[in-house]
Short mmCIF file of N, CA, C and O in Angstrom, two decimals:
data_model
loop_
_atom_site.label_atom_id
_atom_site.label_comp_id
_atom_site.label_asym_id
_atom_site.label_seq_id
_atom_site.Cartn_x
_atom_site.Cartn_y
_atom_site.Cartn_z
N MET A 1 0.80 -0.89 -0.18
CA MET A 1 0.21 0.20 0.16
C MET A 1 1.01 1.55 -0.26
O MET A 1 2.14 1.76 0.93
N LYS A 2 0.38 1.98 -0.87
CA LYS A 2 1.51 3.78 -1.00
C LYS A 2 1.10 4.44 0.60
O LYS A 2 -0.59 4.25 0.45
N ILE A 3 2.03 4.68 0.56
CA ILE A 3 2.28 5.51 2.18
C ILE A 3 2.61 6.86 1.82
O ILE A 3 3.63 6.68 1.77
N TRP A 4 1.76 7.79 2.01
CA TRP A 4 2.87 9.35 1.87
C TRP A 4 3.07 9.92 3.32
O TRP A 4 2.25 9.85 4.18
N THR A 5 4.25 10.51 3.78
CA THR A 5 4.46 11.55 4.66
C THR A 5 3.76 12.55 5.25
O THR A 5 3.69 13.44 6.19
N GLU A 6 3.14 13.25 3.78
CA GLU A 6 2.45 13.95 3.79
C GLU A 6 0.95 14.11 3.41
O GLU A 6 1.59 13.18 1.95
N HIS A 7 -0.14 14.50 3.02
CA HIS A 7 -0.77 14.83 2.47
C HIS A 7 -0.62 15.10 0.86
O HIS A 7 -0.21 15.79 0.36
N PRO A 8 -0.99 13.61 0.25
CA PRO A 8 -0.79 13.77 -1.02
C PRO A 8 -1.00 14.48 -1.91
O PRO A 8 -2.49 14.79 -1.60
N ALA A 9 -0.72 14.85 -3.43
CA ALA A 9 -1.14 15.88 -4.19
C ALA A 9 -2.39 14.64 -5.02
O ALA A 9 -2.34 14.07 -4.95
N ARG A 10 -3.04 15.76 -5.50
CA ARG A 10 -4.23 15.20 -6.84
C ARG A 10 -3.58 14.33 -7.89
O ARG A 10 -3.97 13.14 -7.65
N THR A 11 -2.77 14.89 -8.19
CA THR A 11 -1.73 13.83 -9.48
C THR A 11 -1.51 12.65 -8.72
O THR A 11 -1.30 11.68 -9.07
N ASP A 12 -0.73 12.51 -7.76
CA ASP A 12 -0.36 11.54 -6.79
C ASP A 12 -1.42 10.65 -6.41
O ASP A 12 -1.71 9.14 -6.92
N VAL A 13 -2.11 10.84 -6.35
CA VAL A 13 -3.31 10.07 -5.89
C VAL A 13 -4.32 9.25 -7.36
O VAL A 13 -4.70 8.10 -6.91
N GLU A 14 -4.15 10.16 -7.84
CA GLU A 14 -4.84 9.64 -9.65
C GLU A 14 -3.92 8.34 -10.73
O GLU A 14 -4.05 8.53 -10.55
N ALA A 15 -2.55 9.04 -9.97
CA ALA A 15 -1.56 8.04 -10.38
C ALA A 15 -1.95 6.74 -9.71
O ALA A 15 -1.45 5.47 -10.65
N VAL A 16 -2.30 6.59 -8.26
CA VAL A 16 -2.71 4.91 -7.52
C VAL A 16 -3.48 4.42 -8.25
O VAL A 16 -3.69 3.59 -8.32
N VAL A 17 -4.70 5.56 -8.54
CA VAL A 17 -5.44 5.10 -8.97
C VAL A 17 -5.25 4.44 -10.43
O VAL A 17 -6.29 3.52 -10.67
N ARG A 18 -5.35 5.15 -10.92
CA ARG A 18 -4.87 4.99 -12.07
C ARG A 18 -4.12 3.47 -12.23
O ARG A 18 -4.37 2.77 -12.98
N GLY A 19 -3.08 2.81 -11.65
CA GLY A 19 -2.17 1.88 -11.75
C GLY A 19 -3.29 0.73 -10.86
O GLY A 19 -3.20 -0.18 -11.31
N TYR A 20 -4.11 0.98 -9.86
CA TYR A 20 -5.43 0.36 -9.52
C TYR A 20 -6.19 0.01 -10.70
O TYR A 20 -5.98 -1.41 -10.27
N PHE A 21 -6.59 0.59 -10.89
CA PHE A 21 -7.66 0.49 -12.21
C PHE A 21 -6.84 -0.48 -13.99
O PHE A 21 -7.25 -1.44 -13.80
N SER A 22 -5.59 -0.40 -13.40
CA SER A 22 -5.00 -0.89 -15.28
C SER A 22 -4.28 -2.13 -14.36
O SER A 22 -5.04 -2.87 -14.92
N LEU A 23 -4.19 -2.49 -13.25
CA LEU A 23 -4.52 -3.76 -12.92
C LEU A 23 -5.33 -4.73 -12.28
O LEU A 23 -5.63 -5.74 -12.79
N LEU A 24 -6.63 -4.02 -12.34
CA LEU A 24 -7.86 -4.80 -12.97
C LEU A 24 -8.60 -5.05 -13.54
O LEU A 24 -8.91 -5.75 -13.91
N ARG A 25 -7.60 -4.20 -15.09
CA ARG A 25 -8.22 -4.23 -16.47
C ARG A 25 -7.50 -5.33 -16.62
O ARG A 25 -7.89 -6.07 -17.33
N ALA A 26 -6.28 -5.84 -15.75
CA ALA A 26 -5.42 -6.79 -16.45
C ALA A 26 -6.10 -7.91 -15.98
O ALA A 26 -4.98 -9.23 -16.13
N GLY A 27 -7.12 -7.95 -14.63
CA GLY A 27 -7.09 -9.57 -14.05
C GLY A 27 -5.72 -10.02 -12.86
O GLY A 27 -5.85 -11.09 -12.09
N ARG A 28 -5.00 -8.72 -12.68
CA ARG A 28 -4.18 -8.47 -11.26
C ARG A 28 -4.59 -8.56 -10.28
O ARG A 28 -4.51 -7.34 -9.37
N ILE A 29 -5.45 -8.62 -9.90
CA ILE A 29 -6.43 -8.65 -8.67
C ILE A 29 -5.50 -8.29 -7.31
O ILE A 29 -5.43 -7.82 -6.65
N PRO A 30 -4.95 -9.53 -6.72
CA PRO A 30 -3.97 -9.56 -6.26
C PRO A 30 -3.28 -8.56 -5.52
O PRO A 30 -2.75 -7.82 -5.05
N GLU A 31 -2.67 -7.71 -6.96
CA GLU A 31 -1.72 -6.44 -7.15
C GLU A 31 -2.31 -5.75 -6.42
O GLU A 31 -1.93 -4.30 -5.96
N ALA A 32 -3.66 -5.79 -7.91
CA ALA A 32 -4.65 -4.48 -7.56
C ALA A 32 -4.29 -3.59 -5.93
O ALA A 32 -4.62 -3.06 -5.41
N GLU A 33 -4.74 -4.92 -5.26
CA GLU A 33 -5.43 -4.96 -3.38
C GLU A 33 -4.36 -4.53 -2.73
O GLU A 33 -4.63 -3.83 -1.60
N GLN A 34 -2.97 -4.83 -3.49
CA GLN A 34 -2.10 -3.66 -3.07
C GLN A 34 -2.20 -2.64 -2.91
O GLN A 34 -0.83 -2.36 -1.84
N LEU A 35 -2.44 -2.58 -3.16
CA LEU A 35 -2.22 -0.48 -4.07
C LEU A 35 -3.12 0.40 -3.16
O LEU A 35 -2.77 2.00 -2.73
N THR A 36 -4.01 -0.30 -2.41
CA THR A 36 -5.02 0.72 -1.62
C THR A 36 -5.44 0.01 -0.33
O THR A 36 -5.01 -1.16 0.10
N ASP A 37 -5.17 0.40 0.79
CA ASP A 37 -6.71 0.02 1.76
C ASP A 37 -8.12 -0.04 1.22
O ASP A 37 -8.59 0.72 1.35
N HIS A 38 -8.69 -1.06 1.06
CA HIS A 38 -8.74 -1.52 0.15
C HIS A 38 -10.77 -1.99 0.85
O HIS A 38 -10.50 -2.94 2.20
N TYR A 39 -11.15 -1.92 -0.17
CA TYR A 39 -12.76 -2.34 0.27
C TYR A 39 -12.41 -4.08 -0.46
O TYR A 39 -11.51 -4.19 -1.49
N PRO A 40 -13.74 -4.75 -0.17
CA PRO A 40 -13.23 -5.69 -0.77
C PRO A 40 -13.12 -5.93 -2.49
O PRO A 40 -14.32 -4.71 -2.94
N VAL A 41 -12.32 -6.96 -3.06
CA VAL A 41 -12.64 -6.54 -4.45
C VAL A 41 -13.67 -7.29 -4.81
O VAL A 41 -13.91 -6.59 -6.41
N ARG A 42 -13.96 -7.86 -4.89
CA ARG A 42 -15.47 -9.10 -5.47
C ARG A 42 -16.28 -8.28 -5.40
O ARG A 42 -17.19 -8.32 -6.75
N HIS A 43 -16.86 -7.70 -4.58
CA HIS A 43 -18.07 -6.45 -4.33
C HIS A 43 -17.52 -5.20 -5.54
O HIS A 43 -18.54 -5.01 -6.21
N VAL A 44 -16.34 -4.91 -5.93
CA VAL A 44 -16.21 -3.90 -6.68
C VAL A 44 -15.99 -4.59 -8.10
O VAL A 44 -16.63 -3.93 -9.26
N LEU A 45 -15.90 -5.45 -8.39
CA LEU A 45 -15.57 -6.54 -9.55
C LEU A 45 -17.46 -6.90 -9.98
O LEU A 45 -18.10 -7.08 -11.32
N LYS A 46 -18.26 -6.63 -8.66
CA LYS A 46 -19.72 -6.95 -9.04
C LYS A 46 -19.92 -6.23 -9.51
O LYS A 46 -20.91 -5.95 -10.70
N SER A 47 -19.85 -4.87 -8.83
CA SER A 47 -20.64 -4.08 -9.17
C SER A 47 -20.42 -3.10 -10.72
O SER A 47 -21.62 -2.21 -11.63
N LEU A 48 -18.73 -3.15 -11.34
CA LEU A 48 -18.51 -2.66 -12.23
C LEU A 48 -19.14 -4.17 -13.26
O LEU A 48 -19.49 -3.48 -14.36
N TRP A 49 -19.16 -4.84 -13.04
CA TRP A 49 -19.89 -6.07 -14.48
C TRP A 49 -21.61 -5.07 -13.99
O TRP A 49 -22.29 -5.51 -15.13
N SER A 50 -22.57 -5.12 -13.01
CA SER A 50 -23.70 -4.86 -12.92
C SER A 50 -23.70 -3.95 -13.89
O SER A 50 -24.38 -3.47 -14.48
N GLY A 51 -22.81 -2.58 -13.89
CA GLY A 51 -23.08 -1.32 -14.10
C GLY A 51 -22.49 -1.54 -15.50
O GLY A 51 -22.74 -0.45 -16.50
N SER A 52 -22.26 -2.64 -16.45
CA SER A 52 -21.23 -2.42 -17.38
C SER A 52 -21.94 -3.37 -18.48
O SER A 52 -23.13 -3.20 -19.12
N VAL A 53 -21.17 -4.45 -18.21
CA VAL A 53 -22.04 -5.29 -19.16
C VAL A 53 -23.39 -5.99 -18.93
O VAL A 53 -23.96 -6.14 -19.99
N GLU A 54 -23.39 -6.10 -18.02
CA GLU A 54 -25.28 -6.59 -17.47
C GLU A 54 -26.32 -5.74 -17.91
O GLU A 54 -27.27 -5.96 -18.47
N ALA A 55 -25.89 -4.54 -17.61
CA ALA A 55 -26.68 -3.47 -17.99
C ALA A 55 -26.89 -3.37 -19.69
O ALA A 55 -27.78 -2.62 -20.65
N SER A 56 -26.13 -3.50 -20.08
CA SER A 56 -25.72 -2.91 -21.23
C SER A 56 -26.80 -4.42 -22.22
O SER A 56 -27.15 -4.38 -22.91
N ALA A 57 -26.36 -5.84 -21.60
CA ALA A 57 -27.14 -6.77 -22.39
C ALA A 57 -28.52 -6.60 -21.90
O ALA A 57 -29.55 -6.45 -22.70
N ASP A 58 -29.23 -5.82 -20.80
CA ASP A 58 -30.44 -6.14 -20.89
C ASP A 58 -30.91 -4.36 -21.90
O ASP A 58 -32.12 -4.88 -21.80
N GLU A 59 -29.73 -3.52 -22.29
CA GLU A 59 -30.80 -3.23 -23.07
C GLU A 59 -30.85 -3.45 -24.72
O GLU A 59 -31.58 -2.93 -25.11
N ASP A 60 -30.08 -4.71 -24.65
CA ASP A 60 -29.92 -5.81 -25.88
C ASP A 60 -30.73 -6.90 -25.55
O ASP A 60 -29.54 -7.66 -25.78
N GLU A 61 -31.34 -7.15 -25.40
CA GLU A 61 -31.97 -8.11 -25.44
C GLU A 61 -31.60 -9.06 -26.28
O GLU A 61 -31.49 -10.58 -26.09
N ALA A 62 -31.95 -8.80 -27.76
CA ALA A 62 -31.11 -9.89 -28.55
C ALA A 62 -29.52 -10.79 -28.44
O ALA A 62 -29.99 -11.66 -29.20
N SER A 63 -29.00 -9.77 -27.62
CA SER A 63 -27.09 -10.47 -27.94
C SER A 63 -27.44 -11.52 -26.16
O SER A 63 -26.98 -12.81 -26.22
N GLY A 64 -28.57 -12.03 -25.86
CA GLY A 64 -28.74 -12.38 -25.03
C GLY A 64 -28.13 -12.51 -23.19
O GLY A 64 -27.51 -11.08 -23.49
N SER A 65 -28.64 -12.83 -22.25
CA SER A 65 -28.54 -12.55 -21.13
C SER A 65 -27.36 -13.03 -20.85
O SER A 65 -27.44 -14.13 -20.70
N PRO A 66 -26.30 -12.58 -19.73
CA PRO A 66 -25.02 -13.04 -19.69
C PRO A 66 -26.10 -13.93 -18.41
O PRO A 66 -26.20 -13.66 -17.73
N SER A 67 -24.63 -14.71 -17.83
CA SER A 67 -25.29 -15.70 -16.94
C SER A 67 -24.77 -14.68 -15.86
O SER A 67 -23.61 -14.19 -15.27
N ALA A 68 -25.16 -15.53 -14.11
CA ALA A 68 -24.88 -14.45 -13.06
C ALA A 68 -23.86 -14.60 -12.55
O ALA A 68 -23.19 -13.70 -12.21
N ASP A 69 -23.08 -15.70 -13.24
CA ASP A 69 -21.76 -15.78 -12.52
C ASP A 69 -20.62 -15.50 -13.50
O ASP A 69 -19.45 -15.41 -13.20
N GLU A 70 -21.36 -15.26 -14.91
CA GLU A 70 -19.80 -15.27 -15.53
C GLU A 70 -19.25 -14.05 -15.34
O GLU A 70 -17.75 -14.27 -16.23
N TRP A 71 -19.63 -13.16 -14.50
CA TRP A 71 -18.52 -11.91 -13.99
C TRP A 71 -16.68 -12.67 -13.50
O TRP A 71 -16.05 -11.74 -13.56
N GLU A 72 -17.14 -13.24 -13.28
CA GLU A 72 -16.68 -14.21 -12.19
C GLU A 72 -15.61 -14.99 -13.13
O GLU A 72 -14.63 -15.53 -12.74
N GLN A 73 -16.18 -16.29 -14.25
CA GLN A 73 -15.35 -16.65 -14.40
C GLN A 73 -14.82 -16.91 -15.93
O GLN A 73 -13.20 -17.09 -15.64
N ASP A 74 -14.97 -15.10 -16.40
CA ASP A 74 -14.20 -14.58 -17.56
C ASP A 74 -14.10 -13.41 -17.26
O ASP A 74 -14.85 -12.64 -17.40
N LEU A 75 -12.66 -12.72 -16.75
CA LEU A 75 -12.45 -11.48 -16.42
C LEU A 75 -12.29 -10.27 -17.63
O LEU A 75 -12.02 -8.97 -17.56
N SER A 76 -12.17 -10.63 -19.14
CA SER A 76 -12.14 -10.60 -20.19
C SER A 76 -13.02 -8.85 -20.27
O SER A 76 -12.93 -8.02 -21.13
N TRP A 77 -13.85 -8.85 -20.18
CA TRP A 77 -14.64 -7.80 -19.40
C TRP A 77 -14.31 -6.82 -18.89
O TRP A 77 -14.48 -5.86 -19.92
N LEU A 78 -13.55 -6.96 -18.22
CA LEU A 78 -12.27 -6.09 -17.81
C LEU A 78 -11.91 -4.81 -19.08
O LEU A 78 -11.90 -3.62 -18.68
N GLY A 79 -11.54 -5.29 -19.88
CA GLY A 79 -10.74 -4.91 -20.49
C GLY A 79 -11.85 -3.65 -21.42
O GLY A 79 -10.61 -3.30 -22.37
N GLU A 80 -12.96 -4.03 -21.60
CA GLU A 80 -13.92 -2.64 -22.11
C GLU A 80 -14.02 -1.44 -20.80
O GLU A 80 -14.80 -1.15 -21.50
N LEU A 81 -13.12 -1.89 -19.81
CA LEU A 81 -13.95 -0.62 -18.92
C LEU A 81 -12.47 0.28 -18.90
O LEU A 81 -11.19 0.44 -19.56
N ALA A 82 -12.73 2.00 -18.57
CA ALA A 82 -11.99 2.43 -18.74
C ALA A 82 -11.48 3.62 -18.19
O ALA A 82 -12.94 3.65 -17.22
N LEU A 83 -11.35 4.52 -17.78
CA LEU A 83 -11.20 5.41 -16.25
C LEU A 83 -11.75 6.74 -17.47
O LEU A 83 -11.26 7.05 -18.27
N ALA A 84 -12.70 7.79 -16.65
CA ALA A 84 -13.52 9.14 -17.56
C ALA A 84 -12.40 10.30 -16.32
O ALA A 84 -11.09 9.75 -15.64
N ASP A 85 -13.29 10.80 -15.71
CA ASP A 85 -13.19 12.17 -15.49
C ASP A 85 -13.05 11.54 -13.62
O ASP A 85 -13.79 10.66 -13.34
N PHE A 86 -12.08 12.49 -13.11
CA PHE A 86 -12.09 12.69 -11.78
C PHE A 86 -12.28 13.84 -11.42
O PHE A 86 -13.01 14.85 -11.65
N HIS A 87 -13.50 13.47 -9.86
CA HIS A 87 -14.04 14.70 -9.39
C HIS A 87 -13.72 14.86 -7.50
O HIS A 87 -13.63 13.29 -7.51
N TRP A 88 -12.90 15.63 -7.71
CA TRP A 88 -12.21 15.93 -6.19
C TRP A 88 -13.27 16.91 -5.24
O TRP A 88 -14.07 17.99 -5.64
N SER A 89 -12.95 16.73 -3.83
CA SER A 89 -13.84 17.27 -2.88
C SER A 89 -13.29 18.50 -2.85
O SER A 89 -11.99 18.65 -3.40
N ASP A 90 -13.68 19.70 -2.05
CA ASP A 90 -13.06 21.30 -1.84
C ASP A 90 -11.85 20.53 -1.64
O ASP A 90 -10.49 21.96 -1.50
N THR A 91 -11.85 19.67 -0.25
CA THR A 91 -10.80 19.29 0.76
C THR A 91 -9.65 18.28 -0.08
O THR A 91 -8.31 17.96 0.33
N SER A 92 -9.42 18.10 -1.28
CA SER A 92 -8.68 17.13 -1.79
C SER A 92 -8.33 15.72 -1.15
O SER A 92 -7.73 14.86 -1.23
N SER A 93 -9.39 15.02 0.06
CA SER A 93 -9.51 14.32 0.59
C SER A 93 -10.05 12.33 -0.40
O SER A 93 -10.36 11.63 0.27
N ASN A 94 -11.33 13.34 -0.88
CA ASN A 94 -11.97 12.42 -1.49
C ASN A 94 -12.15 12.92 -2.45
O ASN A 94 -11.98 13.85 -3.39
N CYS A 95 -13.26 11.71 -3.58
CA CYS A 95 -12.27 12.19 -5.22
C CYS A 95 -13.63 10.40 -5.12
O CYS A 95 -13.64 9.54 -4.67
N TYR A 96 -13.87 10.48 -6.66
CA TYR A 96 -14.74 9.62 -7.23
C TYR A 96 -13.76 9.76 -8.86
O TYR A 96 -14.05 10.87 -9.27
N VAL A 97 -14.15 8.76 -9.33
CA VAL A 97 -14.22 8.65 -10.95
C VAL A 97 -14.95 7.61 -11.83
O VAL A 97 -15.67 7.11 -11.59
N GLU A 98 -15.31 8.51 -12.71
CA GLU A 98 -16.57 7.62 -13.49
C GLU A 98 -15.62 7.12 -14.40
O GLU A 98 -14.67 6.59 -14.68
N ILE A 99 -16.74 5.85 -15.05
CA ILE A 99 -15.77 4.65 -15.71
C ILE A 99 -16.35 3.97 -16.62
O ILE A 99 -17.71 4.86 -16.89
N THR A 100 -15.85 4.08 -17.81
CA THR A 100 -16.70 4.05 -19.31
C THR A 100 -16.98 2.43 -19.75
O THR A 100 -15.48 1.53 -19.59
N TYR A 101 -17.43 2.16 -19.97
CA TYR A 101 -17.98 0.95 -20.72
C TYR A 101 -18.26 1.12 -22.01
O TYR A 101 -18.79 1.46 -22.68
N ARG A 102 -16.99 0.33 -22.87
CA ARG A 102 -17.21 1.12 -24.63
C ARG A 102 -17.47 2.44 -24.88
O ARG A 102 -18.29 2.75 -26.41
N ALA A 103 -16.21 2.64 -24.15
CA ALA A 103 -16.95 4.62 -24.17
C ALA A 103 -18.26 5.11 -23.71
O ALA A 103 -17.98 6.40 -24.64
N GLN A 104 -18.33 4.21 -23.51
CA GLN A 104 -19.90 4.93 -22.76
C GLN A 104 -20.26 5.27 -21.06
O GLN A 104 -19.65 4.50 -20.64
N VAL A 105 -20.05 6.55 -20.82
CA VAL A 105 -19.81 6.58 -19.00
C VAL A 105 -20.92 5.62 -18.43
O VAL A 105 -22.12 5.83 -18.82
N ILE A 106 -20.58 4.37 -17.79
CA ILE A 106 -22.14 4.37 -17.10
C ILE A 106 -22.17 4.41 -15.67
O ILE A 106 -21.87 5.51 -15.12
N GLU A 107 -23.53 3.69 -14.42
CA GLU A 107 -23.68 4.56 -13.85
C GLU A 107 -22.65 4.63 -12.41
O GLU A 107 -23.46 4.62 -11.28
N VAL A 108 -21.81 3.31 -12.56
CA VAL A 108 -20.88 2.82 -11.60
C VAL A 108 -20.28 3.85 -11.47
O VAL A 108 -19.05 4.05 -12.76
N ALA A 109 -19.55 4.26 -10.48
CA ALA A 109 -18.06 5.16 -10.50
C ALA A 109 -17.37 4.49 -9.13
O ALA A 109 -18.43 4.28 -8.04
N LEU A 110 -16.36 4.84 -8.93
CA LEU A 110 -15.05 4.33 -7.91
C LEU A 110 -14.91 5.94 -6.87
O LEU A 110 -14.72 6.31 -8.04
N GLY A 111 -15.05 5.17 -5.65
CA GLY A 111 -14.93 6.17 -5.12
C GLY A 111 -13.69 6.08 -3.92
O GLY A 111 -13.62 5.14 -3.79
N PHE A 112 -12.18 7.22 -3.92
CA PHE A 112 -11.14 6.52 -2.80
C PHE A 112 -11.38 8.04 -1.58
O PHE A 112 -11.71 9.27 -2.04
N ARG A 113 -10.72 7.35 -0.79
CA ARG A 113 -10.19 8.33 0.29
C ARG A 113 -8.81 8.39 0.53
O ARG A 113 -8.55 7.28 1.15
N VAL A 114 -8.49 9.84 0.50
CA VAL A 114 -7.45 10.39 1.16
C VAL A 114 -7.34 9.83 3.26
O VAL A 114 -8.24 11.50 3.77
N ARG A 115 -6.74 9.42 3.73
CA ARG A 115 -6.81 9.62 4.68
C ARG A 115 -5.46 9.29 6.05
O ARG A 115 -4.65 8.64 5.42
N PRO A 116 -5.35 10.17 6.88
CA PRO A 116 -4.08 9.76 7.67
C PRO A 116 -4.34 8.63 8.85
O PRO A 116 -5.41 7.94 9.34
N THR A 117 -3.09 8.28 8.78
CA THR A 117 -3.02 6.73 9.57
C THR A 117 -1.38 7.07 10.55
O THR A 117 -0.89 8.06 10.29
N ASP A 118 -1.26 6.18 11.02
CA ASP A 118 -0.44 6.58 12.06
C ASP A 118 1.14 6.43 11.59
O ASP A 118 2.09 7.54 11.37
N ALA A 119 1.56 6.08 10.16
CA ALA A 119 2.26 5.58 10.17
C ALA A 119 2.08 6.80 8.31
O ALA A 119 3.67 7.39 7.67
N GLY A 120 1.53 7.75 8.66
CA GLY A 120 1.42 8.20 7.36
C GLY A 120 -0.03 8.50 6.72
O GLY A 120 -0.87 8.11 7.24
N TRP A 121 0.41 9.28 5.59
CA TRP A 121 -1.13 8.94 4.48
C TRP A 121 -1.27 8.27 3.84
O TRP A 121 -0.76 7.77 2.71
N VAL A 122 -2.96 7.09 3.69
CA VAL A 122 -3.11 6.75 2.71
C VAL A 122 -4.21 6.45 1.59
O VAL A 122 -5.00 7.26 2.20
N LEU A 123 -4.33 5.39 0.58
CA LEU A 123 -5.87 5.77 0.02
C LEU A 123 -6.61 4.47 0.58
O LEU A 123 -6.20 2.94 -0.18
N THR A 124 -7.62 4.88 0.65
CA THR A 124 -8.87 3.41 0.62
C THR A 124 -9.42 3.64 -0.12
O THR A 124 -9.88 4.33 -0.98
N GLY A 125 -10.30 2.36 -0.20
CA GLY A 125 -10.99 2.74 -1.60
C GLY A 125 -10.77 1.66 -2.58
O GLY A 125 -9.74 0.88 -2.05
N PRO A 126 -11.30 1.46 -3.62
CA PRO A 126 -12.38 1.68 -3.54
C PRO A 126 -14.26 2.00 -3.16
O PRO A 126 -14.26 0.41 -2.85
N ALA A 127 -14.73 2.86 -3.20
CA ALA A 127 -16.09 2.53 -2.78
C ALA A 127 -16.78 2.38 -4.19
O ALA A 127 -16.00 2.97 -5.01
N THR A 128 -17.98 2.03 -4.75
CA THR A 128 -18.35 2.30 -5.23
C THR A 128 -19.61 3.27 -5.15
O THR A 128 -20.51 2.81 -4.21
N TYR A 129 -20.27 4.15 -5.87
CA TYR A 129 -21.59 4.60 -6.28
C TYR A 129 -22.14 4.54 -7.02
O TYR A 129 -21.36 3.90 -8.41
N TRP A 130 -23.40 4.24 -6.96
CA TRP A 130 -24.65 4.69 -8.31
C TRP A 130 -24.93 5.60 -8.26
O TRP A 130 -25.96 5.86 -7.20
#
């Protein structure tokens, strides 16, 4: 987990979030978990699936609906996700980032928080925002 000795700049936090997301997209879940003081990644993946692939299948009934556990069996769908805009609180302690699926912003965003600990400042999250 990245630990800063002082409150990190937005660009530093965004770099960690981008690294986390790149690892998720590559299916390197254990490595992604090491970058933040994290919430369960399974919950994050399920939310991203529900907000992207599953929602897209609901809109396009002709393609057939994906099975309930498909998101866990084949993580290739993560490759179609991308980060969009970062949105910051006035204190620069909280941000959320929009996610796209096939270049369309989805209803799920990932939220992160910079918080102090005895060791220094750490990044917690992601939480999922709907």
